[in-house]
Amino acid sequence: MPAAVPTDARPGSVVEDPALLSLRDRAVAKLAATLADEWKSATRDLSRLELVSASADLTVKVIAAKAQSVHRFAPDGSEDVLIYVADAPDGARAIENIVAVALHEIGHTWCCRGPGTTDGHWSEQQVSPGLLGVDRFGLMNHPVNCLVVPTGFLSCPNKFSDRELRTMGFDQIPAAVPDPCVLQRDRILGQLDGLRTQVADLRSGIDSANARLEQIGAQVRAIEAQYPSKVLPPDVYARYTSLVNSYNALLRDTQSRTDTYNGMRDRYNALVVQRNALPC
């Protein structure tokens, strides 16, 4: 489908905000550079979007103002997409969100009308087989929900769901290719869940051992206080020696557990760093 190269042209009734001009220009550059590839990926290589300078089926306009982006259908059959770089609830959009909004609005060329839709969007979100993370519901929901990952990066949906591709007329839909970032994230989260349980169990065992060490130590100190000369009757000496041996054995075991615990904590923290560095 030919689409006009995204421009900063705006409807005459809209006054652009000077504070948003830089974001608009960056958004235009980003869309011009990536929109065709993003569309190809979003449609699982079933559709192509060609950016042209004139005679387009669809014109995309990026506007330095705050409003809800829209796909417009004119009586003469022409279409255009108005992408506002800011919206009322959240203010200025991130570049990644603007790309997602562009995919969403272009998707309105085919979707979504008829049963199960409301105002051009799905009435209910539906998980699409094979899509993971923020993509799992597809692109044609309102609003386009993005997630802020721990690093502050905004992760937005950029894949059409099976039912959305069917509305575009495709009946042989290839399986969705899992997002490697999401797969890695889920693998790390699984490891973190396992380590969290092990660390908690070890901590509980160490705390119990330390409490037992304190009990044994108190008994040893009581005997030592009772016999400051350190001359103990045979039966007391036998009990004292047994307590000291028990204390030392438990101390060695507790120190070993503590080393294991610290190693697991280090591994856990390293995995948290890896997870937080992922852009998903």
Tab-separated table of C-alpha atoms in Angstrom:
chain	number	residue	atom	x	y	z
A	1	MET	CA	0.000	0.000	0.000
A	2	PRO	CA	1.558	3.331	-1.013
A	3	ALA	CA	1.627	5.873	1.785
A	4	ALA	CA	2.877	9.407	1.624
A	5	VAL	CA	6.125	10.093	3.410
A	6	PRO	CA	5.174	11.386	6.877
A	7	THR	CA	5.233	15.166	6.869
A	8	ASP	CA	4.698	17.964	9.321
A	9	ALA	CA	1.731	19.284	7.327
A	10	ARG	CA	-1.219	20.094	9.546
A	11	PRO	CA	-4.915	20.882	9.177
A	12	GLY	CA	-5.522	24.609	9.003
A	13	SER	CA	-7.578	24.627	12.195
A	14	VAL	CA	-4.739	23.284	14.331
A	15	VAL	CA	-2.218	25.645	15.896
A	16	GLU	CA	1.024	23.818	16.535
A	17	ASP	CA	2.772	24.138	19.878
A	18	PRO	CA	6.318	25.518	19.481
A	19	ALA	CA	7.430	23.365	22.421
A	20	LEU	CA	6.489	20.245	20.440
A	21	LEU	CA	8.143	21.141	17.123
A	22	SER	CA	11.372	19.312	17.935
A	23	LEU	CA	9.464	16.162	18.895
A	24	ARG	CA	7.415	16.438	15.704
A	25	ASP	CA	10.552	16.667	13.574
A	26	ARG	CA	12.140	13.689	15.319
A	27	ALA	CA	8.928	11.718	14.907
A	28	VAL	CA	8.788	12.499	11.180
A	29	ALA	CA	12.393	11.353	10.776
A	30	LYS	CA	11.756	8.187	12.782
A	31	LEU	CA	8.635	7.275	10.830
A	32	ALA	CA	10.279	7.977	7.479
A	33	ALA	CA	13.201	5.738	8.433
A	34	THR	CA	11.365	2.842	10.058
A	35	LEU	CA	7.641	2.776	9.243
A	36	ALA	CA	7.915	0.525	6.169
A	37	ASP	CA	9.969	-2.066	8.061
A	38	GLU	CA	7.754	-1.781	11.145
A	39	TRP	CA	4.678	-2.428	8.996
A	40	LYS	CA	6.281	-5.451	7.334
A	41	SER	CA	7.158	-6.890	10.734
A	42	ALA	CA	3.763	-6.021	12.229
A	43	THR	CA	1.971	-7.945	9.456
A	44	ARG	CA	4.365	-10.935	9.624
A	45	ASP	CA	5.679	-10.181	6.150
A	46	LEU	CA	2.181	-10.459	4.648
A	47	SER	CA	1.918	-6.802	3.654
A	48	ARG	CA	4.150	-4.024	2.392
A	49	LEU	CA	3.974	-0.313	3.030
A	50	GLU	CA	5.728	1.854	0.469
A	51	LEU	CA	6.563	5.432	1.348
A	52	VAL	CA	6.149	7.751	-1.641
A	53	SER	CA	6.297	11.500	-2.081
A	54	ALA	CA	3.036	11.873	-4.020
A	55	SER	CA	-0.083	10.066	-5.308
A	56	ALA	CA	-0.405	8.051	-2.137
A	57	ASP	CA	-3.342	5.892	-1.087
A	58	LEU	CA	-2.898	7.274	2.402
A	59	THR	CA	-1.303	10.464	3.691
A	60	VAL	CA	0.320	10.493	7.127
A	61	LYS	CA	0.588	13.867	8.842
A	62	VAL	CA	2.525	14.443	12.064
A	63	ILE	CA	1.346	17.441	14.051
A	64	ALA	CA	3.066	19.321	16.885
A	65	ALA	CA	-0.058	19.595	18.992
A	66	LYS	CA	-1.969	17.798	21.729
A	67	ALA	CA	-4.988	15.794	20.568
A	68	GLN	CA	-6.151	12.269	19.829
A	69	SER	CA	-4.619	10.833	16.672
A	70	VAL	CA	-7.145	9.788	14.042
A	71	HIS	CA	-7.574	8.008	10.708
A	72	ARG	CA	-9.926	10.048	8.516
A	73	PHE	CA	-12.025	8.840	5.589
A	74	ALA	CA	-13.135	11.591	3.183
A	75	PRO	CA	-16.294	11.437	0.989
A	76	ASP	CA	-14.123	11.356	-2.134
A	77	GLY	CA	-12.529	8.100	-0.981
A	78	SER	CA	-9.238	9.625	0.128
A	79	GLU	CA	-7.768	8.826	3.516
A	80	ASP	CA	-5.284	10.447	5.828
A	81	VAL	CA	-3.831	9.812	9.254
A	82	LEU	CA	-3.270	12.651	11.702
A	83	ILE	CA	-0.700	11.784	14.335
A	84	TYR	CA	-0.488	14.239	17.205
A	85	VAL	CA	2.778	14.034	19.109
A	86	ALA	CA	1.023	14.658	22.434
A	87	ASP	CA	-2.284	13.644	23.958
A	88	ALA	CA	-4.391	15.172	26.697
A	89	PRO	CA	-3.914	12.639	29.503
A	90	ASP	CA	-0.192	11.965	29.179
A	91	GLY	CA	1.338	14.915	27.372
A	92	ALA	CA	4.207	14.443	24.922
A	93	ARG	CA	4.512	10.942	23.524
A	94	ALA	CA	7.720	8.960	23.342
A	95	ILE	CA	9.011	8.308	19.829
A	96	GLU	CA	8.347	4.571	20.246
A	97	ASN	CA	4.732	5.310	21.156
A	98	ILE	CA	4.328	7.507	18.079
A	99	VAL	CA	5.453	4.616	15.850
A	100	ALA	CA	2.932	2.319	17.558
A	101	VAL	CA	0.192	4.925	17.098
A	102	ALA	CA	1.072	5.196	13.391
A	103	LEU	CA	0.749	1.422	12.939
A	104	HIS	CA	-2.544	1.505	14.852
A	105	GLU	CA	-4.032	4.344	12.804
A	106	ILE	CA	-2.954	2.856	9.463
A	107	GLY	CA	-4.514	-0.406	10.645
A	108	HIS	CA	-7.878	1.384	10.663
A	109	THR	CA	-7.819	1.114	6.864
A	110	TRP	CA	-9.224	-2.386	7.418
A	111	CYS	CA	-9.995	-2.702	11.103
A	112	CYS	CA	-12.198	-2.786	13.052
A	113	ARG	CA	-15.881	-2.786	12.093
A	114	GLY	CA	-18.870	-4.954	12.774
A	115	PRO	CA	-19.656	-7.299	15.656
A	116	GLY	CA	-17.222	-7.220	18.547
A	117	THR	CA	-16.020	-3.679	17.845
A	118	THR	CA	-16.659	-0.249	19.315
A	119	ASP	CA	-15.721	2.968	17.502
A	120	GLY	CA	-13.271	1.137	15.262
A	121	HIS	CA	-11.590	-0.835	18.042
A	122	TRP	CA	-12.060	-4.255	19.561
A	123	SER	CA	-14.666	-4.210	22.300
A	124	GLU	CA	-12.666	-6.767	24.262
A	125	GLN	CA	-8.973	-7.529	24.304
A	126	GLN	CA	-8.104	-11.030	23.141
A	127	VAL	CA	-4.766	-12.776	23.524
A	128	SER	CA	-3.382	-13.796	20.132
A	129	PRO	CA	-1.538	-17.147	19.897
A	130	GLY	CA	2.214	-16.710	19.788
A	131	LEU	CA	2.242	-13.023	20.678
A	132	LEU	CA	3.919	-12.221	23.967
A	133	GLY	CA	4.306	-9.343	26.358
A	134	VAL	CA	2.907	-5.996	25.309
A	135	ASP	CA	2.069	-7.422	21.838
A	136	ARG	CA	-0.185	-10.199	23.087
A	137	PHE	CA	-3.461	-8.334	22.388
A	138	GLY	CA	-2.412	-6.934	19.020
A	139	LEU	CA	-2.543	-3.318	17.895
A	140	MET	CA	-6.173	-2.403	17.400
A	141	ASN	CA	-7.234	-1.746	20.959
A	142	HIS	CA	-7.936	1.638	22.495
A	143	PRO	CA	-5.863	3.061	23.918
A	144	VAL	CA	-2.638	1.626	22.525
A	145	ASN	CA	-1.172	0.420	25.803
A	146	CYS	CA	2.567	0.750	26.315
A	147	LEU	CA	4.630	-0.392	29.268
A	148	VAL	CA	7.488	1.418	30.952
A	149	VAL	CA	10.229	-1.138	31.597
A	150	PRO	CA	12.577	-0.723	34.599
A	151	THR	CA	15.166	1.228	32.609
A	152	GLY	CA	12.520	3.814	31.719
A	153	PHE	CA	12.289	2.616	28.103
A	154	LEU	CA	8.734	2.689	26.750
A	155	SER	CA	7.760	-0.660	25.225
A	156	CYS	CA	4.789	-0.416	22.845
A	157	PRO	CA	2.889	-3.035	20.816
A	158	ASN	CA	4.040	-3.362	17.226
A	159	LYS	CA	2.444	-6.623	16.031
A	160	PHE	CA	-1.015	-7.245	14.607
A	161	SER	CA	-2.962	-10.131	16.117
A	162	ASP	CA	-4.343	-13.069	14.145
A	163	ARG	CA	-7.859	-11.626	14.104
A	164	GLU	CA	-6.533	-8.253	12.923
A	165	LEU	CA	-4.665	-9.877	10.047
A	166	ARG	CA	-7.846	-11.740	9.122
A	167	THR	CA	-9.708	-8.422	8.884
A	168	MET	CA	-7.042	-7.345	6.394
A	169	GLY	CA	-8.064	-10.245	4.175
A	170	PHE	CA	-5.334	-12.753	4.968
A	171	ASP	CA	-6.543	-16.317	5.445
A	172	GLN	CA	-3.180	-18.075	5.632
A	173	ILE	CA	-1.539	-16.432	8.593
A	174	PRO	CA	1.947	-17.584	9.587
A	175	ALA	CA	2.637	-18.283	13.221
A	176	ALA	CA	3.857	-15.281	15.136
A	177	VAL	CA	7.595	-15.249	15.689
A	178	PRO	CA	8.189	-14.922	19.430
A	179	ASP	CA	9.920	-11.724	20.436
A	180	PRO	CA	13.440	-12.784	21.516
A	181	CYS	CA	13.499	-9.997	24.083
A	182	VAL	CA	10.295	-11.257	25.696
A	183	LEU	CA	11.587	-14.841	25.638
A	184	GLN	CA	14.788	-13.742	27.366
A	185	ARG	CA	12.826	-11.657	29.857
A	186	ASP	CA	10.521	-14.554	30.730
A	187	ARG	CA	13.496	-16.905	31.071
A	188	ILE	CA	15.165	-14.484	33.486
A	189	LEU	CA	11.929	-13.972	35.428
A	190	GLY	CA	11.586	-17.748	35.775
A	191	GLN	CA	15.121	-17.974	37.152
A	192	LEU	CA	14.385	-15.117	39.538
A	193	ASP	CA	11.260	-16.873	40.807
A	194	GLY	CA	13.245	-20.046	41.506
A	195	LEU	CA	16.089	-18.179	43.176
A	196	ARG	CA	13.666	-16.109	45.239
A	197	THR	CA	12.227	-19.292	46.743
A	198	GLN	CA	15.664	-20.809	47.379
A	199	VAL	CA	16.989	-17.603	48.939
A	200	ALA	CA	13.945	-17.362	51.214
A	201	ASP	CA	14.339	-21.002	52.307
A	202	LEU	CA	18.047	-20.513	52.989
A	203	ARG	CA	17.395	-17.307	54.931
A	204	SER	CA	14.818	-19.096	57.063
A	205	GLY	CA	17.242	-21.959	57.731
A	206	ILE	CA	20.069	-19.567	58.603
A	207	ASP	CA	17.825	-17.611	60.977
A	208	SER	CA	16.770	-20.837	62.713
A	209	ALA	CA	20.399	-21.978	62.960
A	210	ASN	CA	21.474	-18.631	64.408
A	211	ALA	CA	18.713	-18.883	67.011
A	212	ARG	CA	19.901	-22.391	67.908
A	213	LEU	CA	23.518	-21.170	68.089
A	214	GLU	CA	22.421	-18.489	70.524
A	215	GLN	CA	20.685	-21.103	72.683
A	216	ILE	CA	23.721	-23.396	72.725
A	217	GLY	CA	26.051	-20.466	73.322
A	218	ALA	CA	23.946	-19.364	76.288
A	219	GLN	CA	24.230	-22.834	77.819
A	220	VAL	CA	28.014	-22.860	77.296
A	221	ARG	CA	28.356	-19.406	78.856
A	222	ALA	CA	26.198	-20.453	81.806
A	223	ILE	CA	28.516	-23.391	82.566
A	224	GLU	CA	31.580	-21.171	82.208
A	225	ALA	CA	30.030	-18.633	84.582
A	226	GLN	CA	29.198	-21.356	87.078
A	227	TYR	CA	32.758	-22.691	87.032
A	228	PRO	CA	35.060	-19.658	86.671
A	229	SER	CA	38.013	-21.829	87.738
A	230	LYS	CA	37.365	-23.923	84.612
A	231	VAL	CA	37.578	-27.050	86.762
A	232	LEU	CA	34.429	-28.962	85.856
A	233	PRO	CA	33.003	-32.112	87.364
A	234	PRO	CA	33.201	-35.070	84.925
A	235	ASP	CA	29.480	-35.079	84.094
A	236	VAL	CA	29.429	-31.302	83.588
A	237	TYR	CA	32.600	-31.497	81.514
A	238	ALA	CA	31.016	-34.147	79.276
A	239	ARG	CA	27.951	-31.968	78.781
A	240	TYR	CA	30.094	-28.870	78.215
A	241	THR	CA	32.220	-30.652	75.609
A	242	SER	CA	29.115	-31.943	73.832
A	243	LEU	CA	27.638	-28.445	73.712
A	244	VAL	CA	30.867	-26.932	72.368
A	245	ASN	CA	31.137	-29.628	69.696
A	246	SER	CA	27.492	-29.112	68.706
A	247	TYR	CA	28.029	-25.356	68.592
A	248	ASN	CA	31.123	-25.615	66.373
A	249	ALA	CA	29.485	-28.122	64.003
A	250	LEU	CA	26.367	-25.974	63.665
A	251	LEU	CA	28.504	-22.859	63.202
A	252	ARG	CA	30.427	-24.480	60.332
A	253	ASP	CA	27.163	-25.577	58.720
A	254	THR	CA	25.651	-22.116	59.145
A	255	GLN	CA	28.713	-20.445	57.645
A	256	SER	CA	28.471	-22.796	54.652
A	257	ARG	CA	24.776	-21.985	54.258
A	258	THR	CA	25.559	-18.283	54.529
A	259	ASP	CA	28.162	-18.558	51.768
A	260	THR	CA	25.592	-20.316	49.573
A	261	TYR	CA	22.999	-17.688	50.472
A	262	ASN	CA	25.340	-14.824	49.573
A	263	GLY	CA	26.217	-16.496	46.278
A	264	MET	CA	22.545	-16.876	45.405
A	265	ARG	CA	21.864	-13.257	46.330
A	266	ASP	CA	24.705	-12.152	44.057
A	267	ARG	CA	23.300	-14.285	41.239
A	268	TYR	CA	19.798	-12.930	41.877
A	269	ASN	CA	21.019	-9.332	41.777
A	270	ALA	CA	22.966	-9.986	38.563
A	271	LEU	CA	19.805	-11.377	36.945
A	272	VAL	CA	17.843	-8.315	38.086
A	273	VAL	CA	20.416	-6.116	36.335
A	274	GLN	CA	20.039	-8.207	33.158
A	275	ARG	CA	16.248	-8.007	33.303
A	276	ASN	CA	16.274	-4.256	33.900
A	277	ALA	CA	18.539	-3.735	30.891
A	278	LEU	CA	16.031	-5.366	28.512
A	279	PRO	CA	13.874	-3.031	26.390
A	280	CYS	CA	10.735	-5.092	26.978
